[in-house]
XYZ file of C-alpha atoms in Angstrom:
347
model
C 8.778 -0.580 5.357
C 9.287 -1.330 9.052
C 8.062 -4.655 10.376
C 6.690 -5.596 13.770
C 9.319 -8.237 14.483
C 8.302 -9.396 17.950
C 5.225 -11.139 16.642
C 4.321 -14.604 15.351
C 3.983 -15.112 11.599
C 2.874 -18.041 9.467
C 5.777 -19.475 7.480
C 4.018 -22.501 5.995
C 1.169 -24.928 6.274
C 2.061 -27.944 8.344
C 1.436 -30.103 5.290
C 4.201 -28.247 3.407
C 6.901 -29.106 5.931
C 8.308 -32.612 5.864
C 11.506 -34.564 5.306
C 12.722 -32.227 2.617
C 14.106 -28.718 2.882
C 11.677 -25.832 2.333
C 12.902 -22.267 1.777
C 10.810 -19.319 2.953
C 11.701 -15.694 3.664
C 9.849 -13.981 6.526
C 10.435 -10.308 7.365
C 13.471 -10.431 5.107
C 14.953 -13.393 7.022
C 15.750 -16.396 4.786
C 14.582 -19.564 6.561
C 14.900 -23.277 5.909
C 12.156 -25.492 7.329
C 11.990 -29.254 7.784
C 10.806 -31.944 10.186
C 12.957 -34.146 12.344
C 12.493 -37.889 12.228
C 10.225 -37.521 15.277
C 8.005 -35.080 13.352
C 9.023 -31.837 15.055
C 9.085 -28.786 12.768
C 12.368 -26.850 12.656
C 13.166 -23.386 11.271
C 16.810 -22.364 10.858
C 18.501 -19.404 9.235
C 19.018 -20.387 5.599
C 22.683 -19.475 5.304
C 25.731 -21.567 6.135
C 28.063 -19.572 8.390
C 31.052 -20.551 6.253
C 30.317 -19.075 2.800
C 26.607 -18.282 3.060
C 25.452 -21.165 0.866
C 21.672 -21.681 1.308
C 20.985 -24.648 3.557
C 17.682 -25.087 1.699
C 19.823 -26.073 -1.323
C 21.629 -28.685 0.748
C 20.541 -32.095 2.094
C 19.192 -33.759 5.202
C 21.209 -36.476 6.921
C 19.000 -37.815 9.673
C 18.004 -34.742 11.634
C 20.975 -32.659 10.504
C 21.502 -30.469 7.448
C 24.713 -30.997 5.512
C 25.702 -27.854 3.603
C 25.811 -28.642 -0.087
C 28.892 -26.483 -0.667
C 31.534 -27.452 1.924
C 29.806 -29.933 4.225
C 29.313 -27.901 7.405
C 26.634 -29.837 9.283
C 23.964 -28.368 11.593
C 21.639 -29.990 14.114
C 18.029 -28.836 14.730
C 19.208 -26.294 17.334
C 21.391 -24.608 14.705
C 24.639 -25.825 16.273
C 27.361 -26.932 13.870
C 28.283 -30.553 14.662
C 30.803 -31.178 11.883
C 33.419 -29.089 10.079
C 35.382 -30.624 7.204
C 39.123 -31.054 7.586
C 39.400 -30.415 11.330
C 38.155 -31.752 14.646
C 37.718 -28.415 16.402
C 34.410 -26.729 15.692
C 34.609 -22.922 15.975
C 32.500 -21.487 18.775
C 30.658 -19.207 16.351
C 29.804 -22.034 13.964
C 26.054 -22.024 14.420
C 22.985 -20.635 12.699
C 19.927 -19.122 14.342
C 17.151 -21.535 15.263
C 13.814 -19.724 15.265
C 10.999 -20.649 17.680
C 8.316 -22.694 15.936
C 4.747 -23.560 16.947
C 2.468 -25.802 14.911
C -1.141 -24.814 15.510
C -4.413 -24.902 13.547
C -2.617 -26.447 10.542
C -0.110 -23.544 10.355
C 3.612 -23.439 11.098
C 4.142 -20.236 13.073
C 7.622 -18.748 13.473
C 8.975 -16.011 15.711
C 11.500 -13.664 14.098
C 11.937 -11.302 17.058
C 13.739 -11.339 20.411
C 13.913 -14.990 21.415
C 13.088 -14.388 25.082
C 9.773 -12.765 24.119
C 8.368 -15.684 22.089
C 5.178 -16.620 23.956
C 3.076 -19.258 22.129
C 0.029 -18.179 24.140
C -0.133 -14.967 22.090
C -0.685 -16.767 18.778
C -4.229 -16.041 17.503
C -6.391 -19.065 16.787
C -8.121 -20.387 13.671
C -9.451 -23.645 15.147
C -11.766 -24.535 12.238
C -8.757 -25.417 10.079
C -8.040 -28.462 12.236
C -11.605 -29.319 13.317
C -13.116 -32.525 11.858
C -16.561 -30.884 11.915
C -15.412 -28.619 9.087
C -14.243 -29.317 5.557
C -11.298 -27.153 4.536
C -9.765 -26.059 1.241
C -6.567 -24.045 1.292
C -3.679 -22.638 -0.663
C -0.923 -20.038 -0.741
C -0.257 -17.333 -3.316
C 2.885 -15.155 -3.315
C 2.344 -11.450 -3.987
C 4.820 -9.048 -5.539
C 3.328 -6.377 -3.303
C 3.814 -5.078 0.227
C 1.740 -6.774 2.889
C -0.106 -3.596 3.882
C -1.906 -3.636 0.538
C -3.348 -7.065 1.285
C -4.442 -5.921 4.751
C -6.262 -2.958 3.177
C -7.814 -5.250 0.567
C -9.232 -7.729 3.059
C -10.585 -5.127 5.474
C -12.576 -3.385 2.734
C -14.713 -6.073 1.125
C -16.628 -3.586 -1.004
C -14.106 -4.428 -3.713
C -15.820 -7.820 -4.072
C -18.573 -6.136 -6.091
C -16.156 -4.853 -8.698
C -13.141 -7.160 -8.659
C -14.847 -10.472 -7.885
C -18.172 -10.246 -9.711
C -19.315 -13.658 -10.865
C -17.689 -15.346 -7.852
C -18.335 -13.678 -4.481
C -19.262 -10.110 -5.427
C -22.804 -8.705 -5.646
C -24.073 -5.096 -5.612
C -25.184 -5.357 -1.984
C -21.610 -5.808 -0.711
C -20.581 -2.361 -1.921
C -23.908 -0.696 -1.100
C -24.307 -1.906 2.495
C -22.662 0.263 5.190
C -20.157 -1.290 7.590
C -19.655 -1.037 11.321
C -16.112 -0.887 12.687
C -14.914 -1.467 16.251
C -11.410 -1.612 17.660
C -10.449 -3.493 20.814
C -7.495 -1.353 21.843
C -6.461 -3.614 24.722
C -6.367 -6.813 22.670
C -5.345 -5.075 19.462
C -8.127 -6.478 17.246
C -10.088 -4.735 14.486
C -13.710 -5.809 13.906
C -15.547 -4.905 10.712
C -19.097 -6.109 10.046
C -21.422 -5.888 7.064
C -24.900 -7.450 7.473
C -26.941 -7.723 4.292
C -30.581 -8.558 5.017
C -31.680 -9.035 1.418
C -28.913 -9.819 -1.044
C -28.274 -11.613 -4.284
C -26.678 -15.013 -3.723
C -23.299 -15.066 -5.503
C -22.261 -18.204 -7.404
C -19.651 -19.036 -4.750
C -22.445 -19.764 -2.262
C -25.330 -20.640 -4.584
C -23.450 -23.605 -6.039
C -21.957 -24.763 -2.745
C -25.060 -24.447 -0.530
C -27.812 -25.046 -3.069
C -29.720 -21.929 -1.968
C -32.000 -20.598 -4.679
C -33.120 -16.987 -4.598
C -32.042 -14.135 -2.374
C -30.193 -14.493 0.891
C -29.388 -12.912 4.212
C -25.601 -12.581 4.133
C -23.373 -11.571 7.019
C -19.669 -10.775 6.882
C -17.994 -10.375 10.272
C -14.250 -9.718 10.171
C -11.660 -10.036 12.906
C -8.166 -8.818 12.096
C -5.452 -9.796 14.541
C -2.426 -7.712 13.548
C -0.033 -8.346 12.087
C -0.717 -11.749 10.584
C -4.155 -13.302 10.999
C -7.432 -12.306 9.309
C -10.703 -14.128 10.009
C -13.939 -13.654 8.071
C -16.979 -15.264 9.680
C -19.420 -15.620 6.791
C -23.070 -16.509 7.447
C -25.364 -17.377 4.541
C -29.070 -18.176 4.915
C -32.251 -17.899 2.867
C -33.508 -14.321 2.861
C -35.144 -13.443 6.195
C -33.640 -16.345 8.166
C -31.781 -15.094 11.246
C -30.034 -16.850 14.137
C -32.346 -18.046 16.923
C -32.243 -16.311 20.270
C -30.963 -19.552 21.778
C -29.489 -22.750 20.449
C -27.672 -23.660 17.260
C -27.923 -21.628 14.072
C -28.915 -24.710 12.092
C -30.810 -23.013 9.260
C -27.747 -21.118 8.059
C -24.543 -22.095 6.317
C -21.259 -20.930 7.818
C -17.874 -20.429 6.180
C -14.829 -19.461 8.196
C -12.450 -17.766 5.782
C -8.888 -17.410 7.020
C -5.949 -15.444 5.656
C -2.465 -15.450 7.132
C -0.736 -12.346 5.791
C 3.019 -12.821 6.084
C 5.501 -10.184 4.916
C 8.327 -11.861 3.019
C 10.279 -8.735 2.086
C 9.379 -5.040 1.934
C 7.659 -5.582 -1.410
C 6.615 -9.254 -1.368
C 4.046 -11.143 0.704
C 2.822 -14.681 1.335
C -0.972 -14.919 1.091
C -2.023 -18.077 2.925
C -5.768 -18.636 2.431
C -8.268 -21.218 3.636
C -12.040 -21.743 3.575
C -13.560 -23.939 6.281
C -17.249 -24.828 5.988
C -19.782 -26.563 8.210
C -21.949 -27.819 5.322
C -21.522 -30.547 2.691
C -18.387 -31.584 4.525
C -18.256 -34.998 2.820
C -19.031 -33.706 -0.670
C -15.772 -33.663 -2.607
C -17.385 -31.879 -5.535
C -18.187 -28.921 -3.259
C -14.590 -28.906 -2.017
C -13.283 -28.906 -5.586
C -15.616 -26.090 -6.579
C -14.759 -23.924 -3.552
C -11.035 -24.511 -3.982
C -11.137 -23.531 -7.645
C -13.378 -20.522 -7.014
C -11.457 -19.182 -4.036
C -8.150 -19.667 -5.823
C -9.564 -17.625 -8.706
C -10.656 -14.877 -6.302
C -7.260 -14.845 -4.608
C -5.480 -14.572 -7.949
C -7.728 -11.664 -8.927
C -6.533 -9.930 -5.757
C -2.923 -10.857 -6.525
C -3.143 -9.353 -10.008
C -4.718 -6.139 -8.714
C -2.304 -5.705 -5.812
C 0.749 -6.419 -7.957
C -0.411 -3.645 -10.293
C -1.025 -1.329 -7.338
C 2.466 -2.016 -5.978
C 3.989 -0.919 -9.280
C 1.902 2.258 -9.209
C 2.950 3.106 -5.642
C 6.642 2.493 -6.353
C 6.620 5.025 -9.188
C 4.352 7.719 -7.740
C 5.710 10.999 -6.377
C 6.447 11.413 -2.679
C 3.625 12.549 -0.418
C 0.843 11.416 -2.699
C -2.383 12.067 -0.778
C -4.900 9.230 -0.626
C -8.605 9.845 -0.290
C -10.317 7.723 2.371
C -14.055 7.268 2.944
C -16.336 5.383 5.328
C -15.549 1.937 3.902
C -11.880 2.487 4.791
C -12.357 2.743 8.565
C -11.310 -0.866 9.187
C -8.192 -0.587 7.055
C -7.218 2.732 8.632
C -7.629 1.223 12.108
C -5.435 -1.701 11.070
C -2.751 0.676 9.803
C -2.794 2.488 13.123
C -2.430 -0.725 15.143
C 0.399 -1.941 12.931
C 2.192 1.393 13.289
C 1.750 1.192 17.054
C 3.320 -2.273 17.073
C 6.329 -0.911 15.239
C 6.665 2.266 17.298
C 6.271 0.502 20.658
C 9.512 -1.396 20.198
C 8.395 -4.456 18.292
C 10.986 -3.655 15.644
C 14.536 -4.569 16.402
C 17.365 -7.011 16.080
C 16.655 -10.615 16.942
C 20.195 -11.394 17.988
């Protein structure tokens, strides 16, 4: 599978990166992440130039990494500053240092051409670092290609069948969607507005709503990495006012960062930010447990699907229907990213 390399991808949550060495693989590139003593996040290629020993299996000495095999030592720029047994350091003794931006609780890395790394192009998920929201989060590795997770998240009708008892109700599958594509900005929008729906346990227990609800799901997919689901939950028949705050509804901003690790593995970073019961730890515990369960149901299904796809005959013909319009639009935008030159060597 080809990747759009000249794009930003999430490599970790900021809380995962500290004064220890963290290994991640993004777009097939092994990385080692850590923080300097001043708190700056660093991402280096995770291979010593001498005998390829993983730097993530080595040790920090101040702000430098000392290779655990032969002692080659690298500073945060990737330059080798010490070679054992000689004073002269070879000119080629350096590893790649990847651009890093810490934003909205994520550590974003750039795997593409270094001169094209513009932090202004990183999509935002501001709720994850906003004190007006309570946030639960996690990360689940998939043994499946990242395109399967994109398809999964852009067609939420599967909630009815895969996630019943948590977030799925009959109305999710039975309500038509609307799909729009902003070609200039490269964003896919998929909306499903349910005027009269069963309240699933995920929201009934967290909001306290009894009875039926008006439930809105408004998706923004920013290829290749960031997926936002703006979820609005209110008692049945309660709609936003023409002006002013939507105070009679509950809002959950559900965020997924979909990061390809290799051709057949993916990092599924997930978070739920809410504007209600923000000081209630029991609600946070419930939502964390429930959303983790939902994510793992997806992981199980997509891992199975990956095995099926790997063994199927060439040119197997899928059948697509109306609920697939968002996923098909996402596939087209991703293919355009690849074909327009966003695949290539970084160095």
